[in-house]
Short mmCIF file of C-alpha atoms in Angstrom, two decimals:
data_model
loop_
_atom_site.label_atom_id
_atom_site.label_comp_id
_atom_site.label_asym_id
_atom_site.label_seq_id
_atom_site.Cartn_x
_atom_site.Cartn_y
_atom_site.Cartn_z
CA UNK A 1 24.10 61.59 -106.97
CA UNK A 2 26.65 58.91 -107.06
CA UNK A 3 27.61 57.71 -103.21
CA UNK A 4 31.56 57.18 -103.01
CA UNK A 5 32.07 54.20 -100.73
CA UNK A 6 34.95 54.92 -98.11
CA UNK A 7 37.59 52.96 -98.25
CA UNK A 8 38.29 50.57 -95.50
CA UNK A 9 39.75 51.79 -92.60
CA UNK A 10 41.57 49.36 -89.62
CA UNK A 11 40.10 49.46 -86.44
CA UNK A 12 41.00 52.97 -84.53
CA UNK A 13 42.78 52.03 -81.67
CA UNK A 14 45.00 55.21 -80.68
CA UNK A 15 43.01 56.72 -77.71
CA UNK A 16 44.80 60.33 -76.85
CA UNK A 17 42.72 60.59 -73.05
CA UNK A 18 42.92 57.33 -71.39
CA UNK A 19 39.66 57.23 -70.33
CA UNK A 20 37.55 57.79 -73.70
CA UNK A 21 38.13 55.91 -76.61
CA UNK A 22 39.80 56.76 -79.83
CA UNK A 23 38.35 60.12 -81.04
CA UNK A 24 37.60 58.48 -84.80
CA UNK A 25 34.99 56.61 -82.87
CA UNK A 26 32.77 59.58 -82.60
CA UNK A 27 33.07 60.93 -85.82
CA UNK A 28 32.09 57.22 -87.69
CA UNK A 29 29.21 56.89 -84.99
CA UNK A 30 27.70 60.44 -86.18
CA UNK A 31 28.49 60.01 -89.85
CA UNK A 32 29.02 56.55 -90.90
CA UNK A 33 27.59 54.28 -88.24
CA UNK A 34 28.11 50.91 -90.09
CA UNK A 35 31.52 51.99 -91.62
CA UNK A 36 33.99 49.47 -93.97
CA UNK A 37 36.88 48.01 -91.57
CA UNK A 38 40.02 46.69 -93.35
CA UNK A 39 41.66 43.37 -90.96
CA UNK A 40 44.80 42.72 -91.05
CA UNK A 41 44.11 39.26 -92.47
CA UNK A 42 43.45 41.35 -95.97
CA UNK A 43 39.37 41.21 -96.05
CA UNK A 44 37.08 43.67 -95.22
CA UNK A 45 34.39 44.08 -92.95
CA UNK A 46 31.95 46.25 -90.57
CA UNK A 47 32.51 47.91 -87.55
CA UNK A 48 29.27 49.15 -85.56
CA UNK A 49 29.32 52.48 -83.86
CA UNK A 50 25.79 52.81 -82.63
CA UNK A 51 24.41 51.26 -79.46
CA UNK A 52 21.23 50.27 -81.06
CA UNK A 53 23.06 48.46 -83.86
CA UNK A 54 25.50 47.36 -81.90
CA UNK A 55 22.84 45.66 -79.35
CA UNK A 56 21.21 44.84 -82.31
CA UNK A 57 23.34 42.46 -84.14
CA UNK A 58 24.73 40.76 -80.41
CA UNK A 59 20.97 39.55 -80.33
CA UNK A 60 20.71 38.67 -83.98
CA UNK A 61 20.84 34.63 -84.79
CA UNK A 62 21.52 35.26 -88.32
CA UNK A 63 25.11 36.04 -86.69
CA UNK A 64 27.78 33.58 -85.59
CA UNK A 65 30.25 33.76 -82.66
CA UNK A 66 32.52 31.71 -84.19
CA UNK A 67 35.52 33.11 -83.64
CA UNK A 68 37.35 30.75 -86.44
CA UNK A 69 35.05 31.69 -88.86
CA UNK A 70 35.99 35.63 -88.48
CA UNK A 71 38.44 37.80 -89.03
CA UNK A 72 39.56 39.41 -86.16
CA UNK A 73 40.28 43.32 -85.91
CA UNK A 74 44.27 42.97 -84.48
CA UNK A 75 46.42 40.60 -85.67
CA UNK A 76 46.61 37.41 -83.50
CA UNK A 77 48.53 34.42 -82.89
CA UNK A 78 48.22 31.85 -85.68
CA UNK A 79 45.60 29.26 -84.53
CA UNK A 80 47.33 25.56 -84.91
CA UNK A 81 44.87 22.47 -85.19
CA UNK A 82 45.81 21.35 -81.60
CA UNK A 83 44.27 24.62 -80.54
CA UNK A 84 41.10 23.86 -82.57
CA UNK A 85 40.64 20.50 -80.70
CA UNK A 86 41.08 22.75 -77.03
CA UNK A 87 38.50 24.51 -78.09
CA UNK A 88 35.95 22.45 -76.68
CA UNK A 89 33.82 23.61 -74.17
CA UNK A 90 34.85 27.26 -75.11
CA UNK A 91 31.17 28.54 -75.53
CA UNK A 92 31.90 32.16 -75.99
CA UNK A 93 33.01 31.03 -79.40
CA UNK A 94 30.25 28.89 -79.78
CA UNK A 95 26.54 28.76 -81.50
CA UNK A 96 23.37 27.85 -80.35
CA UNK A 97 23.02 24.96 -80.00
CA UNK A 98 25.99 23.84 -78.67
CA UNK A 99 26.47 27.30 -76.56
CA UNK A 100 23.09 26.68 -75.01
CA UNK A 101 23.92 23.07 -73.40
CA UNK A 102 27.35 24.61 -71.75
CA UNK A 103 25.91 27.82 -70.67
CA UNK A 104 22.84 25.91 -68.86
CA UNK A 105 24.97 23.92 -67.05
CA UNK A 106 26.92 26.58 -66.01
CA UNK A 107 24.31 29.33 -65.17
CA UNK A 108 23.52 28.26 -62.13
CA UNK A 109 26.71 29.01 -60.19
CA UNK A 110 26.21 32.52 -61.19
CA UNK A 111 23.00 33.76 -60.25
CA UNK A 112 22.35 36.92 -58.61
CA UNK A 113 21.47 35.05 -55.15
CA UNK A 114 24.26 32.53 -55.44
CA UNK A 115 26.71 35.40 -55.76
CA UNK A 116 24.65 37.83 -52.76
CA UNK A 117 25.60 34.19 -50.97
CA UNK A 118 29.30 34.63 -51.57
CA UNK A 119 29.30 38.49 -50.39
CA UNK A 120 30.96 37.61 -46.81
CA UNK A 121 33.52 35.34 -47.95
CA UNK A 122 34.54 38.04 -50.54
CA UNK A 123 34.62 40.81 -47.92
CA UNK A 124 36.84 38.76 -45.90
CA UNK A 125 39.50 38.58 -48.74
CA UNK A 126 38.41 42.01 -49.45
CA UNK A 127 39.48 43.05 -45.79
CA UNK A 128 42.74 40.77 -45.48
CA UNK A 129 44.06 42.79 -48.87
CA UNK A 130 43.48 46.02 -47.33
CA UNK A 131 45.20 44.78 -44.10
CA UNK A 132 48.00 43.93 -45.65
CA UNK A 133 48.20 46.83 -47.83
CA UNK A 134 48.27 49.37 -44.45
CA UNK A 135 50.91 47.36 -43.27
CA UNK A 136 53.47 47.35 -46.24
CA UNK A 137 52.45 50.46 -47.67
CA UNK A 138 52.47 53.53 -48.60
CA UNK A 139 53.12 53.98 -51.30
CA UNK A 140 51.54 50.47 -52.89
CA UNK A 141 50.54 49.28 -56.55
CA UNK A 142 46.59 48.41 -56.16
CA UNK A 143 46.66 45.98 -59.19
CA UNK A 144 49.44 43.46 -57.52
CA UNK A 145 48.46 44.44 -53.81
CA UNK A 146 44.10 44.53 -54.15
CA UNK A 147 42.94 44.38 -57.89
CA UNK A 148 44.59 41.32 -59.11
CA UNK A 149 44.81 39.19 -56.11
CA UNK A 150 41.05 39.62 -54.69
CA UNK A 151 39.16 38.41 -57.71
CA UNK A 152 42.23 35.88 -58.46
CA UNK A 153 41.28 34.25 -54.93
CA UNK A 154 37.58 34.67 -55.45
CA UNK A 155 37.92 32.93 -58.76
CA UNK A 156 40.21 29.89 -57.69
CA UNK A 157 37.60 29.24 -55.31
CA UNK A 158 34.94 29.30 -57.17
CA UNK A 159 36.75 27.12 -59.33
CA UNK A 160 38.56 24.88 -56.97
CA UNK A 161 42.32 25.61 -59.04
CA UNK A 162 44.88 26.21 -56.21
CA UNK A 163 45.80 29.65 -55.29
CA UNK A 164 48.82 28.82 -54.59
CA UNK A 165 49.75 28.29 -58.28
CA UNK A 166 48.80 31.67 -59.70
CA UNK A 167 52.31 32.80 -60.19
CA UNK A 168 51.93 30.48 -63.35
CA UNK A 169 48.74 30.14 -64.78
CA UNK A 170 48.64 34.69 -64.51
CA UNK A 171 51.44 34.81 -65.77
CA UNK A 172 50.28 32.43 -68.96
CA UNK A 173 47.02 34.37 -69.25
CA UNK A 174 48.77 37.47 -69.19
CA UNK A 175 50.98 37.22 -72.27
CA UNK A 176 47.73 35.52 -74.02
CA UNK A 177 46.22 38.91 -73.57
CA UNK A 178 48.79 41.09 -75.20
CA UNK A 179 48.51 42.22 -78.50
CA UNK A 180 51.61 41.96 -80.03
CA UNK A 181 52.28 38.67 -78.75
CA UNK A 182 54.57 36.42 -80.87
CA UNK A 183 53.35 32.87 -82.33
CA UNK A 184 56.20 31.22 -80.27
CA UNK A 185 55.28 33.25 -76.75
CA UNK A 186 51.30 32.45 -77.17
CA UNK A 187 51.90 28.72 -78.22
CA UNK A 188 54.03 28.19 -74.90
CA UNK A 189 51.37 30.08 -72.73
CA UNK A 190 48.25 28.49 -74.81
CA UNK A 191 50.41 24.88 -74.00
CA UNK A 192 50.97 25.30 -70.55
CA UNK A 193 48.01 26.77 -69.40
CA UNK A 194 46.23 23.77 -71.09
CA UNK A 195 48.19 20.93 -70.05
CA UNK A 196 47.53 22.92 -66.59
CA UNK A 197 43.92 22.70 -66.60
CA UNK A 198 43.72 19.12 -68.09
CA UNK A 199 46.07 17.80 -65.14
CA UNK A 200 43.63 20.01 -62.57
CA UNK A 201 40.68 18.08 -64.26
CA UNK A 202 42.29 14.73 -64.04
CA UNK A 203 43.12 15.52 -60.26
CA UNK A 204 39.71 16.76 -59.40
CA UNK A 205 38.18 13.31 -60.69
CA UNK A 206 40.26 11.19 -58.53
CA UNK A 207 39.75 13.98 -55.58
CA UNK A 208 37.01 16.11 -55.91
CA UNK A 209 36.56 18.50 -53.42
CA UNK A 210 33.20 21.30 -53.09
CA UNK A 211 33.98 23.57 -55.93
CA UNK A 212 32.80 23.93 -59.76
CA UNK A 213 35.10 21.90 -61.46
CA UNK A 214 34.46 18.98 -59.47
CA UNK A 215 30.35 20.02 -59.59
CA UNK A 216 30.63 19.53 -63.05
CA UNK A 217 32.68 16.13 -63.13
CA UNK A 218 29.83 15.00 -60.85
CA UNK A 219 27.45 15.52 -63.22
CA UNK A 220 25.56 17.40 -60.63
CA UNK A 221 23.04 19.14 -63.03
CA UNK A 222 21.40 15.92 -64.14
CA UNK A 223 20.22 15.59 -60.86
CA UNK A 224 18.13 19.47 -61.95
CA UNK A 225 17.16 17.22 -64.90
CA UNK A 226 19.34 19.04 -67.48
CA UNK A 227 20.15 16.74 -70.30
CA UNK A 228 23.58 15.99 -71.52
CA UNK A 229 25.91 16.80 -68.16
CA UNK A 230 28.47 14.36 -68.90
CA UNK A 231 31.69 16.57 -69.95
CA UNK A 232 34.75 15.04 -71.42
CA UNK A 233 38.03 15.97 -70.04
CA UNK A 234 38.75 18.65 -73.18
CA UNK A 235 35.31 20.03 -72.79
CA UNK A 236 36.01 20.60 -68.52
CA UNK A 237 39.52 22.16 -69.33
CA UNK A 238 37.71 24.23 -71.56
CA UNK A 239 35.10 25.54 -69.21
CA UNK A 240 37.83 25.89 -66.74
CA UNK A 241 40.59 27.96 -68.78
CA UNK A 242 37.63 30.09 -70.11
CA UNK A 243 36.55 31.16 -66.59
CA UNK A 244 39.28 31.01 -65.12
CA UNK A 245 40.60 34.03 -67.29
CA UNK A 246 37.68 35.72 -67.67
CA UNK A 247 37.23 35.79 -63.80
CA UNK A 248 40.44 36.82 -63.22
CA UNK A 249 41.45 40.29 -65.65
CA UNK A 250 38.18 41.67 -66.02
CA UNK A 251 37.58 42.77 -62.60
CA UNK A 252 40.94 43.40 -61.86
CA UNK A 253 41.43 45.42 -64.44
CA UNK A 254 37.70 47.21 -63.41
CA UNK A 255 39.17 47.94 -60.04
CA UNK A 256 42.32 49.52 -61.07
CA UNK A 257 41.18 51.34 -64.01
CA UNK A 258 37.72 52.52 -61.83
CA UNK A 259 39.64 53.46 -59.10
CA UNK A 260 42.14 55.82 -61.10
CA UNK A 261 39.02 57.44 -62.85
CA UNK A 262 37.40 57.67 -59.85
CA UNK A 263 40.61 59.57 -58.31
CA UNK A 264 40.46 61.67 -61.41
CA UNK A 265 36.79 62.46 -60.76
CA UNK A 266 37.29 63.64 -57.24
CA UNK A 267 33.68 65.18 -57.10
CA UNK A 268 32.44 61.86 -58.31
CA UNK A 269 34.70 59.76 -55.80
CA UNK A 270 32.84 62.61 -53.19
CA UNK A 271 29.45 61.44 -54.36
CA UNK A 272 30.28 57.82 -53.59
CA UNK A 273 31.85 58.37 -50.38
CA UNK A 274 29.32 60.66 -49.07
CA UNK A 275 26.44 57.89 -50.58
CA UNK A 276 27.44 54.68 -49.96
CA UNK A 277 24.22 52.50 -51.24
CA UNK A 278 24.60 54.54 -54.85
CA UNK A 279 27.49 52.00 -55.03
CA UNK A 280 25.31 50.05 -57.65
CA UNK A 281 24.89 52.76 -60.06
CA UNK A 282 28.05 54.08 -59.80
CA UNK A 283 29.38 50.34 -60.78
CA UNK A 284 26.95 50.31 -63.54
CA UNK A 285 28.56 53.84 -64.79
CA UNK A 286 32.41 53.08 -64.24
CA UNK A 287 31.41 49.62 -66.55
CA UNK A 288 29.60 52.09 -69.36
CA UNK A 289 32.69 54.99 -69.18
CA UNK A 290 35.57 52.49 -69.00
CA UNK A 291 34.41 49.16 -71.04
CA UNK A 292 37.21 47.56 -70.75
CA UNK A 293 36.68 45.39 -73.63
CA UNK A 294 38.40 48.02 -75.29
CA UNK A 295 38.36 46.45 -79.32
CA UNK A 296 34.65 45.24 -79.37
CA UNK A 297 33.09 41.82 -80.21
CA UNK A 298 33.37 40.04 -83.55
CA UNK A 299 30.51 38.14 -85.08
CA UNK A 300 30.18 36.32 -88.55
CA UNK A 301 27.36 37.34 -90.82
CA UNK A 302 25.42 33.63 -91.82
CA UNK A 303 23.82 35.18 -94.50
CA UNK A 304 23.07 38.66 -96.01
CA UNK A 305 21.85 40.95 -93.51
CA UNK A 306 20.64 44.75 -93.24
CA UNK A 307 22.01 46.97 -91.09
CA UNK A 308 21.34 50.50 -90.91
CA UNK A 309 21.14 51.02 -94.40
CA UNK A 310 23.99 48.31 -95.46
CA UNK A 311 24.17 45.14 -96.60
CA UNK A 312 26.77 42.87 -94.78
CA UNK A 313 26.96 39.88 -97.08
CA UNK A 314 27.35 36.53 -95.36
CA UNK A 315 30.79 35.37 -94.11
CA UNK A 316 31.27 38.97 -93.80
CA UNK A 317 33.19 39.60 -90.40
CA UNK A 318 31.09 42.70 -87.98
CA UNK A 319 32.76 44.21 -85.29
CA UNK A 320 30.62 45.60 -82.33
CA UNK A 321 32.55 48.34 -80.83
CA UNK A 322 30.92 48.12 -77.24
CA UNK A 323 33.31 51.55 -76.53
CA UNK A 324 31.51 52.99 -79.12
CA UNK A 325 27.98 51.93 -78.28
CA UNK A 326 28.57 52.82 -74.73
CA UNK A 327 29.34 56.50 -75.39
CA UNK A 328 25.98 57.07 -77.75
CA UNK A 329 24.78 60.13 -77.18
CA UNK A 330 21.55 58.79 -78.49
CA UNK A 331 21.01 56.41 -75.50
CA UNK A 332 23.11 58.50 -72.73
CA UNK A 333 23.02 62.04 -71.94
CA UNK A 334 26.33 63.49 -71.90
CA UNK A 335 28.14 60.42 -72.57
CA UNK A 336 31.56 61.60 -72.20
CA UNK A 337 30.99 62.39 -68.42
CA UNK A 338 31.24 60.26 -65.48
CA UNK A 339 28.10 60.56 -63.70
CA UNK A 340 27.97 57.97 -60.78
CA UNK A 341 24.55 58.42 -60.40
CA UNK A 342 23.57 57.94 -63.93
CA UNK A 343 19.88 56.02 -64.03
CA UNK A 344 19.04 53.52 -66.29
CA UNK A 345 21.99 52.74 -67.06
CA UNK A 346 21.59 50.49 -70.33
CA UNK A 347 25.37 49.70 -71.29
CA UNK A 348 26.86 46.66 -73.26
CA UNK A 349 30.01 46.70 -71.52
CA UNK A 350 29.19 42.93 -70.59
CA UNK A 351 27.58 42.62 -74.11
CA UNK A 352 24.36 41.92 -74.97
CA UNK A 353 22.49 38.78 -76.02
CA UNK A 354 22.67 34.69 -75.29
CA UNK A 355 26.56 35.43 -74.91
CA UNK A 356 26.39 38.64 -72.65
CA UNK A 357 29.03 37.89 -69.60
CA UNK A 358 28.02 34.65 -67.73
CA UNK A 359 30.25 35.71 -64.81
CA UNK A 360 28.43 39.60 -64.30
CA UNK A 361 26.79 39.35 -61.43
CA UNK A 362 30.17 38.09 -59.88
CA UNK A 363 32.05 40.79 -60.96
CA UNK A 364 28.95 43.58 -59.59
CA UNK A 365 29.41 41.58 -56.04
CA UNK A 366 33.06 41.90 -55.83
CA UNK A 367 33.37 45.40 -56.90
CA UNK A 368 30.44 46.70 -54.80
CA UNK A 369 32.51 44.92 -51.79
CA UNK A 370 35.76 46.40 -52.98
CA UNK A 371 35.21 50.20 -53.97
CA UNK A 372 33.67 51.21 -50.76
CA UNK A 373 36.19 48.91 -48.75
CA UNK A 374 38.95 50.77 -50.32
CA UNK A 375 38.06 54.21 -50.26
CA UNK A 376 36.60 53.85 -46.48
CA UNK A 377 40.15 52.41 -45.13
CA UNK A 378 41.98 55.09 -47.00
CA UNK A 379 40.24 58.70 -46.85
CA UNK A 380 42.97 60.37 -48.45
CA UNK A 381 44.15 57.71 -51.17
CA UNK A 382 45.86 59.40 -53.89
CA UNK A 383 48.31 58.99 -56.85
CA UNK A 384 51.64 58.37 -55.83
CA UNK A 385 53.04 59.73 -59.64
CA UNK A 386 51.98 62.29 -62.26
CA UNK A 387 49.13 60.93 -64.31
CA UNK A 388 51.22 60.83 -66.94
CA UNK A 389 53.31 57.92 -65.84
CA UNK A 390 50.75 55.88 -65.09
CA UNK A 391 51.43 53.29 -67.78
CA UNK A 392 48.20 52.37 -69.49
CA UNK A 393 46.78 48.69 -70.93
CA UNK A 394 46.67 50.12 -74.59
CA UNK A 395 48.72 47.09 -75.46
CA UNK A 396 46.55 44.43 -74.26
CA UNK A 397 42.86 43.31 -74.85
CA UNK A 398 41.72 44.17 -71.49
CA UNK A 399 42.12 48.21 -70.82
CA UNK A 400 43.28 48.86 -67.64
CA UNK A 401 46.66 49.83 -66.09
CA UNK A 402 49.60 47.94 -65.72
CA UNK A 403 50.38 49.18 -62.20
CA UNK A 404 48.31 52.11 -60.19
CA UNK A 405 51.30 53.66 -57.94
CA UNK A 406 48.39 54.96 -54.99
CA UNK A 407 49.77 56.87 -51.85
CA UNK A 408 48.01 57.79 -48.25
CA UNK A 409 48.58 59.70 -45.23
CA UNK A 410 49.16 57.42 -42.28
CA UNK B 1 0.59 45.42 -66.48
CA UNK B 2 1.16 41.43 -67.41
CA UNK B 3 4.05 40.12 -67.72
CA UNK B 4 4.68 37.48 -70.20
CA UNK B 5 8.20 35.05 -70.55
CA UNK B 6 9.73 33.18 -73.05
CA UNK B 7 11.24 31.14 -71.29
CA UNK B 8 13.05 29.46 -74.18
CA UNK B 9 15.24 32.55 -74.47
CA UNK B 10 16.53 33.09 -71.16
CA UNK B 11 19.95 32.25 -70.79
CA UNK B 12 20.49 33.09 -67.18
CA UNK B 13 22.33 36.36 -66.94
CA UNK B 14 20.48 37.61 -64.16
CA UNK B 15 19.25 41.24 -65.49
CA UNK B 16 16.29 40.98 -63.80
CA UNK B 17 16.73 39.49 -60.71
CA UNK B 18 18.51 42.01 -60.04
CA UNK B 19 16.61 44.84 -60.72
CA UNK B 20 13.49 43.54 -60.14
CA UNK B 21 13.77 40.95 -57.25
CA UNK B 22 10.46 41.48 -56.36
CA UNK B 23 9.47 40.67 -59.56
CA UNK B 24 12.09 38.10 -60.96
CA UNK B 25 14.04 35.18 -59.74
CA UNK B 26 16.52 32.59 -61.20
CA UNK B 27 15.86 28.81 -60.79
CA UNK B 28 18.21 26.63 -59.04
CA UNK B 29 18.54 24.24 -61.51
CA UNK B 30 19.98 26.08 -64.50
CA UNK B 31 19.80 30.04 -63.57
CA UNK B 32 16.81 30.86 -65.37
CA UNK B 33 14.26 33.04 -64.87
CA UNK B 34 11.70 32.00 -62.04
CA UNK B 35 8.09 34.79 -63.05
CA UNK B 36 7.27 35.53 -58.88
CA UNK B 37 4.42 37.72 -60.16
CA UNK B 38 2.94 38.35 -63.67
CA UNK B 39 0.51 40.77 -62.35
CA UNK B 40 2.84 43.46 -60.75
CA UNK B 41 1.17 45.95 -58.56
CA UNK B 42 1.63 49.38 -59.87
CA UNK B 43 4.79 50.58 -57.92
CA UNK B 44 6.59 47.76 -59.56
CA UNK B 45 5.86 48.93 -63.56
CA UNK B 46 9.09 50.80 -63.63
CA UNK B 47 11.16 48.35 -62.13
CA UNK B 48 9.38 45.49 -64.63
CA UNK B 49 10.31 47.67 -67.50
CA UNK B 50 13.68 48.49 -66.40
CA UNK B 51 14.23 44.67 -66.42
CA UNK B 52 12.78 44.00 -69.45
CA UNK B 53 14.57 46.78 -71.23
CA UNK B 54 17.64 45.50 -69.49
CA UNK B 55 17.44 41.56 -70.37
CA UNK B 56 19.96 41.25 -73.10
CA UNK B 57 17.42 38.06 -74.56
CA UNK B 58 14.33 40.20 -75.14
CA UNK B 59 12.96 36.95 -72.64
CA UNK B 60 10.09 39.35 -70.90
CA UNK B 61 7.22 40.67 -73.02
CA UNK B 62 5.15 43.35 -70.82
CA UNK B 63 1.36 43.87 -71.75
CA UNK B 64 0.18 47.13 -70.18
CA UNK B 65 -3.75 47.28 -69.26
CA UNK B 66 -5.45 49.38 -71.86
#
């Protein structure tokens, strides 16, 4: 019997709950798991469904993370050759081994003990946010009055970029992230926010002060014996506008979006309240149900390679759908539920091989301090509008909400 | 149970230090994985698979005692 090939499809994007994906996720995971996707550059490609594949190909070498190389699922600002020559320094779009050298001398500001270390600092900032949210409120929005701001501040620190000019460089990251974003709005943010970080890195040389940035200037990992620490000024604005973002709208939008779900889930939000140290599962869960990385991965086939049955030829663009993969019922029971205390918990929502999320054990500290902190100040937090209204991040990369209207009784 | 690294592979993100912390720690000089005991006593098997299952660079290898 002769197999008709499907014809390329574009990447489902239309969810119609705002907590689960787009429905035509489920039925390509349980009938065509490696299915043809149609970009809107005009070539065609894969998108993965499965969690095994999907975890799969994230550890498979044969596959590049080049993002220049690929074609890219949404349509996205043209890429101009000044913005190839930024790219420096930018390892999530880089290849062993280039990848390896930036990500080892990063690493070690990350680790699970460095980031235990930071746990009072962060419930201080934690605590000053809810302060000041009892004393304007209610009602409040959580993303400009708690989600935003607390791992904004955490990240600046970390970084050593001043606070104090966040009304910019958010403001710059935020249209970046949108996905209808003209060429003329994304060269003016991609601009600014890069002559920003280049005149941070020139500061920071002539005053350093305790943070990464200046860390890094100082070459301080050739004193661990790691080779090649000396970073050129593109390669440090780089590392800094990378984290930088990536520290900033990925929690944020995790505490927002988690803490609407978990209002939603009232027996669930009862669970946690009631069982305070099953706060680390119940992150691990609102990760897996909400992935916020709501249009997958791309990577770049090197050469031909099987998958499930398929041949993706090389230069052949795969998309990882890590919504997809992290609502398998073949690797989690009941996967459209919320279930805080979920065990072994083996989701890809920060990816999955050499590039899986540098920064996760930062984001697990500050939203293990933040989720209890929040619902412990404010027993009987609530929605301050119908669901409906609450407007949704469907139009950016990040899922999340734009604004989380939240009332209380005083 | 043994429990074998490839150290090579690690790239720092902390899976099983954090699961296992009895088990697994990350160096101070680049974040990788520090082995604190390749012969785990037997209430640690599940939490030495859990992190091996769970390290996203297939960096631990466990050899159970036949």
């Amino acid at each position: 019997m002769r197999v008709t090939q499907p014809a390329a499809a574009p990447l489902p994007t239309r969810r119609s709950c705002p907590f689960d994906p787009p429905r035509e996720y489920e039925h390509l995971r349980e009938r065509e798991p490696i299915s043809r996707l149609a970009f809107p550059d005009g070539k065609t490609g894969w998108l993965l469904t499965r969690h095994e594949d999907v975890r799969a190909v994230l550890a498979d070498d044969r596959f590049s993370s080049d993002r220049l190389r690929a074609s890219l699922p949404l349509r996205q600002p043209t890429i101009r050759p000044e913005d190839v020559k930024a790219r420096a320094g930018m390892l999530i779009s880089l290849d062993p081994p280039e990848h390896t050298r930036y990500r080892r001398l990063l690493t070690r500001y990350f680790t699970v003990r460095r980031m235990r270390a930071l746990t009072p600092r962060i419930e201080q900032i934690v605590d000053d946010h809810l302060v000041a949210m009892e004393r304007s409120g209610p009602p409040t929005d959580l993303v400009r009055a708690f989600a935003l701001p607390i791992p904004s501040l955490v990240i600046c620190e970390l970084l050593g970029v001043p606070y104090a000019d966040r009304g910019m460089f958010q403001g710059w990251m935020s249209t970046l992230l949108r996905i209808d974003v003209t060429d003329e709005d994304a060269f003016a943010a991609r601009d600014a926010l890069k002559d920003y970080m280049l005149d941070l890195v020139t500061t920071k040389r002539a005053h350093p002060d305790d943070a990464l940035l200046s860390r890094l200037i100082a070459g301080e990992g050739a004193a661990q014996g790691l080779p090649d620490t000396a970073l050129s000024d593109q390669e440090l604005a780089g590392i800094g506008r990378l984290l930088l973002v990536a520290g900033h709208e990925t929690t944020a939008n995790m505490l927002a979006l988690g803490t609407y779900a978990l209002l939603r889930h009232p027996g669930q939000l009862k669970l946690l309240r009631e069982r305070p140290a099953s706060v680390d599962r119940a992150i691990e869960e609102l990760l897996r149900y909400l992935t916020i990385v709501q249009f997958g991965t791309v990577r770049v086939a090197r050469e031909d390679v099987e998958i499930a049955g398929r041949t993706v030829r090389a230069g052949e663009t795969v998309v990882a759908s890590l919504s997809a993969a992290n609502r398998d019922p073949e690797r989690f029971a009941h996967p459209a539920r919320l279930d805080v205390a979920r065990e072994l918990n083996q989701h890809v929502a920060f990816g999955h091989g050499v590039h899986q999320c540098l920064g996760q054990q930062l984001a697990r500290t500050e939203m293990r301090v933040a989720f209890p902190a929040l619902f412990a100040r404010f027993p009987t937090l609530r929605l301050a509008v119908d669901p409906e209204r609450v407007p949704m991040r469907d139009d950016m990369f990040l899922y999340g909400v734009h604004e989380l209207p939240l009332t209380w009784d005083r | 149970m043994r429990i074998r690294i490839d150290h090579d592979r690690c790239r720092g993100a902390g899976q099983c230090a954090l699961n296992a912390p009895e088990l697994f720690d990350q160096s101070d000089d680049d974040g990788t994985v520090v082995l604190l005991d390749d012969r785990p006593p037997p209430e640690l098997h599940d939490s030495a698979r859990i992190a091996a299952e769970l390290c996203p660079n297939a960096v631990i290898r466990l050899v159970e005692d036949s």
